[in-house]
C-alpha positions as a Python dict, from the first residue, in 0.01 Angstrom:
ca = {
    (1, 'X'): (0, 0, 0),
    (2, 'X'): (95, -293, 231),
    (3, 'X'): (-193, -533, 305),
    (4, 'X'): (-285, -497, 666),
    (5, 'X'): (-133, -707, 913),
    (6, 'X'): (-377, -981, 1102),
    (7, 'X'): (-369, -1067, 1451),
    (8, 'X'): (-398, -1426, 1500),
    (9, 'X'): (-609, -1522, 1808),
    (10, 'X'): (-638, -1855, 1994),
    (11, 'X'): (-898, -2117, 1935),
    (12, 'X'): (-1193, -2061, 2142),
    (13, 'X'): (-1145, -2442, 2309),
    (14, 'X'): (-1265, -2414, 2651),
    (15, 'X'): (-903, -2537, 2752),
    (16, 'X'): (-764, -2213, 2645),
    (17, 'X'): (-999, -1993, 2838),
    (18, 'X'): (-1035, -2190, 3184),
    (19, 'X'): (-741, -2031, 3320),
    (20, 'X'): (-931, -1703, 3327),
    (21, 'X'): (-1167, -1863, 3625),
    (22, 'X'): (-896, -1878, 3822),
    (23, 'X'): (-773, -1498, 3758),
    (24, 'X'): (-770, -1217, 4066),
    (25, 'X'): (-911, -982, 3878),
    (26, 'X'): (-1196, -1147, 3770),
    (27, 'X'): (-1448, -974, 4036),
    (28, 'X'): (-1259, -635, 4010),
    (29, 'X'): (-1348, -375, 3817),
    (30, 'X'): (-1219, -360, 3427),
    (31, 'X'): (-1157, 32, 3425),
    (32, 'X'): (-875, -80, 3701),
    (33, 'X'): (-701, -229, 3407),
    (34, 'X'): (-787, -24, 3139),
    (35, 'X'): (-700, 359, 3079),
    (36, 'X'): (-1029, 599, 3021),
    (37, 'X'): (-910, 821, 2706),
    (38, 'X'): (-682, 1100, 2740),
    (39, 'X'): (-592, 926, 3081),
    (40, 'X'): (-183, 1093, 3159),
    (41, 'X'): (28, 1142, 3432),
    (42, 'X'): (-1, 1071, 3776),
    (43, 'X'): (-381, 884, 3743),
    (44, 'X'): (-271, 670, 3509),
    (45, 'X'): (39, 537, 3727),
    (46, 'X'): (-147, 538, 4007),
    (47, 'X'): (-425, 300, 3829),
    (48, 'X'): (-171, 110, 3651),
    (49, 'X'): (-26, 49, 4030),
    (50, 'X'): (-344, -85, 4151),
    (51, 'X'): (-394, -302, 3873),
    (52, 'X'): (-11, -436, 3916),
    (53, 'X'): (-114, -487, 4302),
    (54, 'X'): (-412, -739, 4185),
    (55, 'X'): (-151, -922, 3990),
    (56, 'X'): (62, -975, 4206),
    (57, 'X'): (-95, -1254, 4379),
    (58, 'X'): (-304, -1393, 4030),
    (59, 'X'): (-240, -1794, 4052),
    (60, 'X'): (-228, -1735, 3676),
    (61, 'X'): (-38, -1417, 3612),
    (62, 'X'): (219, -1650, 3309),
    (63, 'X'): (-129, -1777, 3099),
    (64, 'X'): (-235, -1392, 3113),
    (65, 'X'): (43, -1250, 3047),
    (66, 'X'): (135, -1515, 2767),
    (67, 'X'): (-222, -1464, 2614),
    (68, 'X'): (-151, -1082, 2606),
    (69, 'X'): (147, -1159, 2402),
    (70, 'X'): (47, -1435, 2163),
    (71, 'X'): (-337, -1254, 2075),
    (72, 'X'): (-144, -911, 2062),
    (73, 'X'): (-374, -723, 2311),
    (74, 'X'): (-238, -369, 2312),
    (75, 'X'): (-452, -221, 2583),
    (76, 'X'): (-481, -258, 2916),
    (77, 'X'): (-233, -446, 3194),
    (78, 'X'): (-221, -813, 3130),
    (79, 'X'): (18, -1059, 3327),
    (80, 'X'): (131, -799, 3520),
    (81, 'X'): (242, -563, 3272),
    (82, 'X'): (88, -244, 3129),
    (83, 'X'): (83, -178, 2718),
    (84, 'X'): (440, -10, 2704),
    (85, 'X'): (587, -273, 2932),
    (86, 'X'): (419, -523, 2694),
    (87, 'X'): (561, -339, 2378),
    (88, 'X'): (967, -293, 2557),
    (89, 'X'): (917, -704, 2586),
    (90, 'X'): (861, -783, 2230),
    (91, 'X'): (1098, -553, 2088),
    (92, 'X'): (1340, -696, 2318),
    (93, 'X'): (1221, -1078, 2242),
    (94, 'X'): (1271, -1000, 1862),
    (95, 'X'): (1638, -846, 1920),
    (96, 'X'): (1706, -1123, 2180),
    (97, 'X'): (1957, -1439, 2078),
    (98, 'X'): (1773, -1666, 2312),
    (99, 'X'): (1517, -1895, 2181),
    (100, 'X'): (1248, -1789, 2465),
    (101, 'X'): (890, -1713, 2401),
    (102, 'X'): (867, -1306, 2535),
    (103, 'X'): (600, -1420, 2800),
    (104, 'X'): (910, -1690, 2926),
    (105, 'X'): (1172, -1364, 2911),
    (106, 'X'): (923, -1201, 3186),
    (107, 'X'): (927, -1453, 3377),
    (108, 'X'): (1243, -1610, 3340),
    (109, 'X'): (1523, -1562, 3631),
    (110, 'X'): (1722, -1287, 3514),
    (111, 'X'): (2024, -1507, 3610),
    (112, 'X'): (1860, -1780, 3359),
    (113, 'X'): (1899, -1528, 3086),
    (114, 'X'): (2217, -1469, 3142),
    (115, 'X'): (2377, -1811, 3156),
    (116, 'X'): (2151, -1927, 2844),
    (117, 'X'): (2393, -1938, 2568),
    (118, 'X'): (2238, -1849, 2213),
    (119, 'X'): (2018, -2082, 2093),
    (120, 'X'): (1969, -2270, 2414),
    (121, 'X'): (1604, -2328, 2528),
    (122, 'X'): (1532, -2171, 2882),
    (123, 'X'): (1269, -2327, 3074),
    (124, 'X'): (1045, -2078, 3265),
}
């Protein structure tokens, strides 16, 4: 049996958590971004939605999204993006001949992507 696999989380240094202060949602409720159990269908678009709509004007929708990505939080909308968006990123980062980070592919121009030749660093 495979050993299990261990997520690696930041260092607590207050430098890596600061940017949170500055985050749109921090006054808003958490079951915004967070899915009750068994949530499906249309209430769980529709809260996904609002959650996006909060994000949308975060001053530091990149450092959540990019600590979504790098701790491996698989619940919940992060950055901007829900779990499964989250998920289609990586698998796309890890098939992807570009040497960006997955948070830099989401927010990368797409033209930026294109025009990167393999290999070539992309600054986001």
């Amino acid at each position: 049996m495979p050993a299990p696999k261990l997520l690696m989380l930041p260092p607590a240094i207050t430098e890596s958590w600061d940017w949170q202060l500055q985050a749109a949602c921090r006054d808003a409720d958490a079951a915004t971004f967070f899915h009750p159990e068994n949530e499906r269908g249309e209430a769980r678009t529709d809260r996904v939605r609002a959650a996006k709509r909060i994000c949308q004007s975060c001053p530091v929708l990149t450092q959540c999204l990019r600590h979504a990505l790098e701790a491996g939080e698989r619940h919940g909308t992060w950055g901007g993006m829900s779990e499964e968006e989250r998920r289609i990123l990586l698998r796309r980062a890890s098939r992807s001949p570009h040497s960006l980070e997955p948070w830099q592919m989401a927010v990368a121009p797409r033209s930026a992507l294109v025009s990167a030749t393999p290999g070539q660093s992309v600054s986001a």
